[in-house]
PDB file of C-alpha atoms and ligand atoms in Angstrom:
ATOM      1  CA  MET A   1     108.221  98.401 102.835  1.00  0.00           C
ATOM      2  CA  ALA A   2     106.340 102.211 102.967  1.00  0.00           C
ATOM      3  CA  ARG A   3     103.503 103.107 101.184  1.00  0.00           C
ATOM      4  CA  TYR A   4     103.064 105.999 102.946  1.00  0.00           C
ATOM      5  CA  ARG A   5     106.548 108.487 101.584  1.00  0.00           C
ATOM      6  CA  GLY A   6     106.949 112.196 100.583  1.00  0.00           C
ATOM      7  CA  GLY A   7     108.079 115.332 101.470  1.00  0.00           C
ATOM      8  CA  CYS A   8     107.913 119.607 100.240  1.00  0.00           C
ATOM      9  CA  LEU A   9     108.779 120.734  97.044  1.00  0.00           C
ATOM     10  CA  CYS A  10     112.297 121.902  97.509  1.00  0.00           C
ATOM     11  CA  GLY A  11     113.006 118.643  99.073  1.00  0.00           C
ATOM     12  CA  ALA A  12     114.400 119.606 102.404  1.00  0.00           C
ATOM     13  CA  VAL A  13     111.948 118.167 104.209  1.00  0.00           C
ATOM     14  CA  ARG A  14     110.743 114.362 104.052  1.00  0.00           C
ATOM     15  CA  TYR A  15     108.407 112.540 106.167  1.00  0.00           C
ATOM     16  CA  HIS A  16     107.841 108.590 105.924  1.00  0.00           C
ATOM     17  CA  ALA A  17     105.543 106.017 107.444  1.00  0.00           C
ATOM     18  CA  GLU A  18     105.252 102.324 107.773  1.00  0.00           C
ATOM     19  CA  VAL A  19     102.422 101.563 109.535  1.00  0.00           C
ATOM     20  CA  ALA A  20      98.979 101.566 108.176  1.00  0.00           C
ATOM     21  CA  PRO A  21      97.088 104.648 108.491  1.00  0.00           C
ATOM     22  CA  ILE A  22      93.872 105.271 110.940  1.00  0.00           C
ATOM     23  CA  ASN A  23      92.071 107.069 108.743  1.00  0.00           C
ATOM     24  CA  GLU A  24      91.894 108.434 105.172  1.00  0.00           C
ATOM     25  CA  ARG A  25      89.896 111.312 104.713  1.00  0.00           C
ATOM     26  CA  VAL A  26      88.414 114.842 102.918  1.00  0.00           C
ATOM     27  CA  CYS A  27      87.904 117.540 104.663  1.00  0.00           C
ATOM     28  CA  HIS A  28      86.076 121.134 102.817  1.00  0.00           C
ATOM     29  CA  CYS A  29      86.126 122.923 106.155  1.00  0.00           C
ATOM     30  CA  LYS A  30      87.433 126.581 105.226  1.00  0.00           C
ATOM     31  CA  ARG A  31      90.778 126.251 107.276  1.00  0.00           C
ATOM     32  CA  CYS A  32      92.135 123.607 105.776  1.00  0.00           C
ATOM     33  CA  GLN A  33      91.239 125.598 102.243  1.00  0.00           C
ATOM     34  CA  LYS A  34      93.425 128.670 103.614  1.00  0.00           C
ATOM     35  CA  ALA A  35      95.896 126.738 105.311  1.00  0.00           C
ATOM     36  CA  ILE A  36      96.476 124.216 101.856  1.00  0.00           C
ATOM     37  CA  GLY A  37      95.988 126.751  99.804  1.00  0.00           C
ATOM     38  CA  ALA A  38      93.398 124.525  97.647  1.00  0.00           C
ATOM     39  CA  ALA A  39      89.451 123.339  96.930  1.00  0.00           C
ATOM     40  CA  PHE A  40      89.757 121.136 100.169  1.00  0.00           C
ATOM     41  CA  ASN A  41      92.312 118.850 102.044  1.00  0.00           C
ATOM     42  CA  ALA A  42      91.993 114.860 101.162  1.00  0.00           C
ATOM     43  CA  ARG A  43      94.345 113.703 104.190  1.00  0.00           C
ATOM     44  CA  VAL A  44      95.572 110.610 105.775  1.00  0.00           C
ATOM     45  CA  LEU A  45      96.329 110.268 109.364  1.00  0.00           C
ATOM     46  CA  PHE A  46      98.179 108.749 111.649  1.00  0.00           C
ATOM     47  CA  ARG A  47      99.703 108.483 115.048  1.00  0.00           C
ATOM     48  CA  ILE A  48     102.355 111.386 115.284  1.00  0.00           C
ATOM     49  CA  ASP A  49     104.691 108.582 116.838  1.00  0.00           C
ATOM     50  CA  HIS A  50     104.112 106.547 113.618  1.00  0.00           C
ATOM     51  CA  VAL A  51     104.705 109.452 111.501  1.00  0.00           C
ATOM     52  CA  THR A  52     108.893 110.165 110.929  1.00  0.00           C
ATOM     53  CA  ILE A  53     109.623 113.063 109.286  1.00  0.00           C
ATOM     54  CA  ASP A  54     113.026 114.939 108.413  1.00  0.00           C
ATOM     55  CA  GLY A  55     114.547 118.554 108.104  1.00  0.00           C
ATOM     56  CA  PRO A  56     113.484 121.672 108.197  1.00  0.00           C
ATOM     57  CA  VAL A  57     109.743 121.995 109.506  1.00  0.00           C
ATOM     58  CA  ALA A  58     108.073 124.850 111.425  1.00  0.00           C
ATOM     59  CA  THR A  59     104.827 124.545 112.267  1.00  0.00           C
ATOM     60  CA  VAL A  60     101.976 127.301 112.913  1.00  0.00           C
ATOM     61  CA  ASN A  61      98.886 126.696 115.549  1.00  0.00           C
ATOM     62  CA  SER A  62      95.286 127.899 112.991  1.00  0.00           C
ATOM     63  CA  SER A  63      93.578 126.875 115.933  1.00  0.00           C
ATOM     64  CA  PRO A  64      94.443 126.030 119.728  1.00  0.00           C
ATOM     65  CA  ASP A  65      94.663 122.838 119.657  1.00  0.00           C
ATOM     66  CA  LEU A  66      95.894 121.995 115.605  1.00  0.00           C
ATOM     67  CA  LYS A  67      99.455 122.873 114.402  1.00  0.00           C
ATOM     68  CA  ARG A  68     100.290 122.974 110.283  1.00  0.00           C
ATOM     69  CA  GLY A  69     103.515 121.658 109.042  1.00  0.00           C
ATOM     70  CA  PHE A  70     105.118 123.280 106.378  1.00  0.00           C
ATOM     71  CA  CYS A  71     108.406 123.984 105.761  1.00  0.00           C
ATOM     72  CA  SER A  72     110.568 126.767 106.509  1.00  0.00           C
ATOM     73  CA  SER A  73     112.405 127.377 103.284  1.00  0.00           C
ATOM     74  CA  CYS A  74     109.556 126.309 100.240  1.00  0.00           C
ATOM     75  CA  GLY A  75     106.369 126.610 102.081  1.00  0.00           C
ATOM     76  CA  THR A  76     104.946 123.348 101.598  1.00  0.00           C
ATOM     77  CA  THR A  77     101.521 122.360 104.069  1.00  0.00           C
ATOM     78  CA  MET A  78     102.609 118.811 104.538  1.00  0.00           C
ATOM     79  CA  PHE A  79     101.320 118.209 107.493  1.00  0.00           C
ATOM     80  CA  SER A  80      97.939 119.239 110.816  1.00  0.00           C
ATOM     81  CA  ARG A  81      99.104 117.859 114.219  1.00  0.00           C
ATOM     82  CA  ARG A  82      96.605 117.704 117.390  1.00  0.00           C
ATOM     83  CA  ASP A  83      98.668 116.637 120.131  1.00  0.00           C
ATOM     84  CA  SER A  84      96.247 116.735 122.550  1.00  0.00           C
ATOM     85  CA  ALA A  85      94.934 113.456 120.629  1.00  0.00           C
ATOM     86  CA  GLY A  86      98.412 112.228 118.984  1.00  0.00           C
ATOM     87  CA  ILE A  87      97.184 112.427 116.047  1.00  0.00           C
ATOM     88  CA  ILE A  88      97.870 114.058 112.345  1.00  0.00           C
ATOM     89  CA  GLY A  89      96.842 114.246 109.408  1.00  0.00           C
ATOM     90  CA  ILE A  90      99.402 114.237 106.303  1.00  0.00           C
ATOM     91  CA  THR A  91      98.166 115.804 103.250  1.00  0.00           C
ATOM     92  CA  THR A  92      98.332 113.584  99.866  1.00  0.00           C
ATOM     93  CA  GLY A  93      99.668 116.714  98.032  1.00  0.00           C
ATOM     94  CA  SER A  94     102.970 115.411  99.622  1.00  0.00           C
ATOM     95  CA  LEU A  95     102.870 112.395  98.406  1.00  0.00           C
ATOM     96  CA  ASP A  96     105.473 111.268  96.419  1.00  0.00           C
ATOM     97  CA  ASP A  97     102.973 108.748  95.583  1.00  0.00           C
ATOM     98  CA  PRO A  98      99.033 110.068  95.964  1.00  0.00           C
ATOM     99  CA  SER A  99      97.546 107.484  94.114  1.00  0.00           C
ATOM    100  CA  VAL A 100      97.869 105.685  97.481  1.00  0.00           C
ATOM    101  CA  PHE A 101      95.253 107.832  99.196  1.00  0.00           C
ATOM    102  CA  LYS A 102      92.216 105.761  98.956  1.00  0.00           C
ATOM    103  CA  PRO A 103      89.037 108.388 100.727  1.00  0.00           C
ATOM    104  CA  GLN A 104      87.384 107.055 103.052  1.00  0.00           C
ATOM    105  CA  MET A 105      84.930 110.357 103.148  1.00  0.00           C
ATOM    106  CA  HIS A 106      84.075 114.063 103.116  1.00  0.00           C
ATOM    107  CA  MET A 107      83.810 115.745 105.763  1.00  0.00           C
ATOM    108  CA  TRP A 108      82.725 119.797 107.084  1.00  0.00           C
ATOM    109  CA  THR A 109      80.972 119.477 103.076  1.00  0.00           C
ATOM    110  CA  ALA A 110      79.022 122.190 104.404  1.00  0.00           C
ATOM    111  CA  SER A 111      81.750 124.227 103.053  1.00  0.00           C
ATOM    112  CA  LYS A 112      82.232 122.400 100.336  1.00  0.00           C
ATOM    113  CA  GLN A 113      83.677 125.251  97.194  1.00  0.00           C
ATOM    114  CA  PRO A 114      80.212 125.420  95.328  1.00  0.00           C
ATOM    115  CA  TRP A 115      82.080 124.008  91.617  1.00  0.00           C
ATOM    116  CA  VAL A 116      83.997 120.781  94.235  1.00  0.00           C
ATOM    117  CA  ARG A 117      80.926 117.644  92.089  1.00  0.00           C
ATOM    118  CA  LEU A 118      81.371 114.768  94.886  1.00  0.00           C
ATOM    119  CA  ASP A 119      80.048 111.898  92.529  1.00  0.00           C
ATOM    120  CA  ASP A 120      82.075 109.121  93.758  1.00  0.00           C
ATOM    121  CA  GLY A 121      79.115 107.395  96.427  1.00  0.00           C
ATOM    122  CA  LEU A 122      81.350 108.024 100.020  1.00  0.00           C
ATOM    123  CA  PRO A 123      79.503 109.643 102.762  1.00  0.00           C
ATOM    124  CA  GLN A 124      79.866 112.608 103.100  1.00  0.00           C
ATOM    125  CA  TYR A 125      79.685 115.026 106.614  1.00  0.00           C
ATOM    126  CA  GLU A 126      78.384 118.808 106.660  1.00  0.00           C
ATOM    127  CA  GLY A 127      80.514 119.160 109.457  1.00  0.00           C
ATOM    128  CA  ALA A 128      82.343 117.100 112.084  1.00  0.00           C
ATOM    129  CA  PRO A 129      81.449 113.315 111.336  1.00  0.00           C
ATOM    130  CA  PRO A 130      80.445 111.126 113.804  1.00  0.00           C
ATOM    131  CA  PRO A 131      83.222 109.319 115.426  1.00  0.00           C
ATOM    132  CA  ASN A 132      84.737 105.830 114.520  1.00  0.00           C
TER     133      ASN A 132
HETATM  134 ZN1   ZN B 201     110.971 122.614 101.198  1.00  0.00          ZN
HETATM  135 ZN1   ZN B 202      89.732 120.624 107.477  1.00  0.00          ZN
END
């Protein structure tokens, strides 16, 4: 049974992952804010080959090594993918059931939007978190 199922607003793109994620984090960096069009990017990270994606996905590089993936019909951003590391971060807003998201930390909080108050007790890192 897949815990992580989702897709875009128009339904043309669907994805699922059948494994536990590598980690679950909230990124407050400027690039995520722009790419997602929101205050932060709450995402679940998987190995690329553990996520099956069907439908008309388009990608754009938001930095040389990072591709943002979105539906070419409705524009919903569903992932950011780093091919060199073999990882893909799924946007939790595109999950069928976003409540499965269990965040473990906040990162890049130096660029956190000022109205966002973090009182969940999770670790916070001003930049990149230490490698795990
Ligand atoms: Zn769509
Ligand atoms: Zn980010």
